[in-house]
Every structure is written in structure tokens, then in C-alpha cells.
């Protein structure tokens, strides 16, 4: 079975060890044949809310396919 969807990707804004930029995420997903993908950065407390706002701003300003989604966990 070929995986075509990944909705659990952490960007550089997640409060873990992730360091991927949106451009890198798009490039990697498309090169792997994944057609539907999304950010799911961590939001643990109001202290890292600014990180989530940064991730959302990056997402809204980026050129991206309609199949690229944004969320938090």
C-alpha cells in the first residue's frame, strides 16, 4: 500500500526537536508522492502560543497547494 496522506508533520515552530520549514515540508512530501499533508505543531501552554501564531503566519503567507493543511495538537 502506498501512503498518500500525512497530516502529522511538525514544523520549525513546534515545541519539540522539529526543524523543518514549510518549503522543505512541501518539497519532501511531494517528492515522496504524498499528495495530502498537514502541519500539526504542538501547543502545550499559552507560553508557546507565539510559536503557533508564527507557524500560522508562515502557513498563510506561503505559496502552497490546496492539499496542504494547518492544525495543532
CSV table of C-alpha atoms in Angstrom, one decimal:
chain,number,residue,atom,x,y,z
A,1,UNK,CA,0.0,0.0,0.0
A,2,UNK,CA,1.3,3.4,-0.9
A,3,UNK,CA,0.8,6.2,1.6
A,4,UNK,CA,-0.6,9.3,0.0
A,5,UNK,CA,-1.5,11.4,3.1
A,6,UNK,CA,0.4,12.6,6.1
A,7,UNK,CA,-1.4,15.0,8.5
A,8,UNK,CA,1.1,14.7,11.4
A,9,UNK,CA,4.1,16.9,10.5
A,10,UNK,CA,5.9,19.2,12.9
A,11,UNK,CA,7.4,22.4,11.6
A,12,UNK,CA,10.2,24.5,12.9
A,13,UNK,CA,7.6,26.2,15.2
A,14,UNK,CA,6.7,23.1,17.1
A,15,UNK,CA,8.0,22.9,20.7
A,16,UNK,CA,9.9,19.7,20.1
A,17,UNK,CA,13.1,19.0,18.1
A,18,UNK,CA,11.5,19.5,14.7
A,19,UNK,CA,13.2,22.0,12.4
A,20,UNK,CA,11.5,21.7,9.0
A,21,UNK,CA,10.5,24.8,7.2
A,22,UNK,CA,7.2,24.9,5.2
A,23,UNK,CA,9.2,24.9,1.9
A,24,UNK,CA,11.2,21.8,3.0
A,25,UNK,CA,8.0,20.0,4.1
A,26,UNK,CA,6.3,20.7,0.8
A,27,UNK,CA,9.3,19.6,-1.2
A,28,UNK,CA,9.7,16.4,0.8
A,29,UNK,CA,6.1,15.4,0.7
A,30,UNK,CA,5.7,15.9,-3.0
A,31,UNK,CA,9.0,14.1,-3.7
A,32,UNK,CA,7.6,11.1,-1.8
A,33,UNK,CA,4.3,11.1,-3.7
A,34,UNK,CA,2.3,12.3,-0.7
A,35,UNK,CA,-0.5,14.4,-2.1
A,36,UNK,CA,-2.3,15.4,1.1
A,37,UNK,CA,-0.3,16.7,4.0
A,38,UNK,CA,-0.6,19.0,7.0
A,39,UNK,CA,1.2,20.7,9.9
A,40,UNK,CA,0.3,19.6,13.4
A,41,UNK,CA,2.6,21.6,15.7
A,42,UNK,CA,2.4,21.2,19.4
A,43,UNK,CA,0.6,23.7,21.6
A,44,UNK,CA,1.3,22.8,25.3
A,45,UNK,CA,0.6,26.0,27.1
A,46,UNK,CA,-0.1,29.7,26.4
A,47,UNK,CA,3.6,30.2,26.7
A,48,UNK,CA,4.3,28.8,23.2
A,49,UNK,CA,1.2,30.4,21.7
A,50,UNK,CA,3.5,32.8,19.9
A,51,UNK,CA,5.2,29.8,18.2
A,52,UNK,CA,1.8,28.6,16.9
A,53,UNK,CA,1.0,32.1,15.7
A,54,UNK,CA,4.3,32.2,13.9
A,55,UNK,CA,3.6,28.8,12.3
A,56,UNK,CA,0.2,30.0,11.2
A,57,UNK,CA,1.6,33.2,9.8
A,58,UNK,CA,4.2,31.3,7.8
A,59,UNK,CA,1.4,29.0,6.5
A,60,UNK,CA,-0.9,31.8,5.5
A,61,UNK,CA,1.9,33.7,3.7
A,62,UNK,CA,3.4,30.7,1.9
A,63,UNK,CA,2.6,29.6,-1.6
A,64,UNK,CA,1.2,26.2,-1.1
A,65,UNK,CA,-1.1,23.7,-2.7
A,66,UNK,CA,-4.7,23.4,-1.5
A,67,UNK,CA,-3.9,19.9,-0.2
A,68,UNK,CA,-1.5,21.4,2.5
A,69,UNK,CA,-3.4,21.8,5.8
A,70,UNK,CA,-2.7,23.5,9.1
A,71,UNK,CA,-3.6,22.3,12.6
A,72,UNK,CA,-2.2,22.0,16.1
A,73,UNK,CA,-2.1,19.2,18.6
